[in-house]
Amino acid sequence: MGLFDKLKQGLRKTTQLLNTDIRDLFKSEGRMVDAAFLEELFETLVKTDMGVEAAQETVDQIGETFRGRVVEMADVLEEIKKYLKKLLAQPPEPIRFASTGPTVIMVAGVNGCGKTTTIAKLAGMFQADGKKIVLGAADTFRAAAVEQLTIWAERLGAEIVTGPSGSDPASVAHRAVAKAIELGADVCIVDTAGRLQTQQNLMQQLTKIHRVLGKQIADAPHEVILVLDATTGQNGISQARHFTEAVSCTGLILAKLDGTAKGGVVVAIRKRVGLPVKYVGVGEKAEDIALFKPDPFVDAMFADVG
Amino acid sequence: MFESLQQNLNSALKTLRGRGRLSESNMRDGLRLVQRALLEADVSLPVVKDFMERVSEQAVGESVLKSLDPTQQLIGIVGRELVDLMGPVDHSLHLRSDVSVLMLCGLQGSGKTTTCGKLGRLIHQRGKKPMLVAADLQRPAAIKQLQVLGEQLDIPVYADLGAKDPVALCHAAVKHAKASDADVVILDTAGRLHVDAELMEQLSLIDRRIGPDQVYLVVDAMTGQDAVNSAKVFNEALELDGVIMTKLDGDARGGAALSVKAVTGVPIKFVGVGEHLDDLEEFHPDRMTGRILGMGDVLTLVEQAQQRFDHEEMAEQEARLRKGEFTLDDFKKMLGQTKKLGPMNKIMGMLPGMGAMSDMLGEVDAEKDMRRLAGIVDSMTPDERRNPSKVVDQSRRRRIAAGAGVEPHEVNELVKQFDGMADMMKRMSNMGMRDRMRAMQDISKGGMLNPGGKLSKQKISTGKRLSPKDRVKLRKEREREVRRKKREVKRK
């Protein structure tokens, strides 16, 4: 087959649509790395939700390394993974505890991203380490959000501070910290109501909660966690940016990673906002939480393509 | 909603526009930009490729390249294809004359329970008697959440705190509805992952046993590429009848709407656009496409205005205006009614050509402004409200400012603005229909030349400015008067 025929074949493939599996790109004898090939690779990467920019950069990298060569799938995949792992590289980021007194953790995120469940998981994890927990149910807006956290508190046997529906969430947060100090607890986790990052007044309310948390303990909150739904697409970047602006987040927890979503948006977030991922949520039960590790995460992003 | 997609498409098409005549090669560049925009908007890749193929076929065709304005032509093609992709739509809930059963399903956190409440409210508004069923036995306090919503809306909620089996619960609920006078049953099922075989089986068991009339998938508008995967599985398990998109009020680009419709072929019925229970709107692909392409969504605004304005209050105001009475109280009511339409920048985004404006507004909090104005009015006495420019002096101004927590000059600004408005209202009340239209046009013209400018009071004769001759005459009269008085004093 001449070079021209191969080129034509590649072009035809571009117009062939849908579900281009990365395996299709590489026939057993290997394929020429050309424009059409890179385009297909780009599409495969975009499917992970990593975003056009990150995908394009990765593809450019591959183009530089492999252009004009005939390659095997394994080589290219290895190269992509290596690049992404380097991009995401970070030491494990567990919760940093305060040297003295209770560690205050504030949890924020958009509606329905999994904040309350994530808090339950964190609390369960700390308790297993023998720590004493106080939960602050500062989601006074959504119907029955307080009850939801209360049920978790009962299941875990943790202390909880609540307020009546519609009351000022900052006051609940304040009392939660007070309670933690009074009981000599190790950790105080404050839940907040879900809010879209574009709702200015609600974001200001969040800033207020953040400020109030620092009133009793000077450097509190020690951690501000943004919970991100793994199925979220490019909107995740906007979430990370706006929440970080409002309450200077210290890290992400990627929830609901047990579905088919790859959570590739953290790649884009890492590039544009620089927020590290601390944990990943992988199920509905309290113990379904794991420390984020870039290598297995990247491997899983491409698990179904070899 | 879709604003970012709109922005990206706009910039993509602007690049095209700048090049004047299109050639086949730069048309391809432009199409690539459109493709990027769609991908950035989280439209799933297979859908994008399919879409781009259909658009390219038409766009690179001869008729487009030779047409006078190829860009317009391309916008037309992209727009038409977007409408095709998201439509046709069917807003009917297909309610039966006896008891209809609607079922909501979806991933965790997509917004099923809130949507359940919103949908109940909508059905209630249409004169039906809905009943909400708390069939989410999984998530802690999900039942309680639905009960609270039911209380707020005054809609009955069927719940069984001890229930273990959602299938049996749904069965009992439908039976209960038939016995009571409810005629629409809405099942709020537990959120589940599409890969959880056991829970998906449970869902299709409910579907088989209960046989709901309509099954709706609730989808988070922020979903990325994975939207197609989950929608496909849910559709295979349940044969969906419709999709409800939630959280479209943020800056989510909403590409999932396009993806889900394309993959399942199921129409998008409603969109959730806010935290409040009346924030559920019918989905209109043509309007949505209009918004995407920057053509505005006036129809939605009109519809909202009709729904939310209090008709009686409007009629009363209209009558007062006719009589030429317009007070600060009326002004405040008008502010309140505008507020009912929704956040100011949301309204702006719906108006043609205002998309960019709403971005500019971004940081300016229009609601806060309106609240402040209302606060100032609230701090006035009834007399001051009726006739602010005459009654409000310096000391009153200070008092009002202190009461409303603003600076005195802000009170002044309001009074001035109101003056201009009242003046216009009075003039308009004396006008016939044609003059009124003309006056409105003048105002909007003025507004365009002077955006952000306030209504100014038209200058008219106060009857106080005198010519030098008049002044001399008046002075002589005054002097004569003084002399006369002096004489009288002497005589006494």
CSV table of N, CA and C in Angstrom, one decimal, chain B residues 4 6 39 61 66 76 147 172 190 198 222 256 299 327 344 364 368 399 476:
chain,number,residue,atom,x,y,z
B,4,SER,N,-22.8,30.0,27.3
B,4,SER,CA,-21.4,29.8,26.9
B,4,SER,C,-21.3,29.1,25.5
B,6,GLN,N,-23.4,29.6,23.3
B,6,GLN,CA,-23.7,30.7,22.4
B,6,GLN,C,-22.5,31.6,22.2
B,39,LEU,N,-17.9,20.7,21.4
B,39,LEU,CA,-17.2,19.8,22.3
B,39,LEU,C,-16.9,20.5,23.7
B,61,GLY,N,-21.5,23.1,0.4
B,61,GLY,CA,-22.2,23.0,-0.9
B,61,GLY,C,-22.1,24.3,-1.6
B,66,LYS,N,-21.7,30.5,-2.8
B,66,LYS,CA,-22.0,31.5,-3.8
B,66,LYS,C,-23.0,32.6,-3.3
B,76,GLY,N,-27.6,30.0,9.6
B,76,GLY,CA,-28.9,29.4,9.3
B,76,GLY,C,-28.9,27.9,9.4
B,147,GLN,N,-41.6,15.1,51.7
B,147,GLN,CA,-42.7,15.5,52.5
B,147,GLN,C,-42.7,17.0,52.8
B,172,ALA,N,-48.8,0.1,46.3
B,172,ALA,CA,-49.7,0.6,47.3
B,172,ALA,C,-50.1,2.1,47.1
B,190,ALA,N,-35.4,6.2,43.6
B,190,ALA,CA,-34.0,6.5,44.1
B,190,ALA,C,-33.1,6.7,43.0
B,198,GLU,N,-28.3,-4.5,39.6
B,198,GLU,CA,-29.4,-4.9,40.5
B,198,GLU,C,-30.4,-3.8,40.6
B,222,MET,N,-25.1,19.7,33.7
B,222,MET,CA,-23.7,19.9,33.8
B,222,MET,C,-22.9,18.6,33.4
B,256,ALA,N,-25.3,18.5,27.2
B,256,ALA,CA,-25.9,17.2,27.5
B,256,ALA,C,-27.3,17.1,26.9
B,299,LEU,N,-40.0,35.1,23.5
B,299,LEU,CA,-41.2,34.4,23.8
B,299,LEU,C,-41.3,33.9,25.2
B,327,THR,N,-47.6,57.1,41.7
B,327,THR,CA,-46.9,57.4,42.9
B,327,THR,C,-45.7,56.5,43.1
B,344,MET,N,-32.2,39.7,37.1
B,344,MET,CA,-32.1,40.7,36.0
B,344,MET,C,-31.2,40.2,34.9
B,364,VAL,N,-22.5,43.8,38.4
B,364,VAL,CA,-23.4,44.7,39.0
B,364,VAL,C,-24.6,43.9,39.5
B,368,LYS,N,-29.9,43.8,43.9
B,368,LYS,CA,-29.5,44.5,45.0
B,368,LYS,C,-30.0,46.0,44.9
B,399,ARG,N,-33.6,61.8,56.9
B,399,ARG,CA,-34.3,60.8,57.7
B,399,ARG,C,-34.6,59.5,56.8
B,476,LYS,N,-41.2,97.6,40.1
B,476,LYS,CA,-41.9,98.8,40.3
B,476,LYS,C,-43.2,98.6,41.1
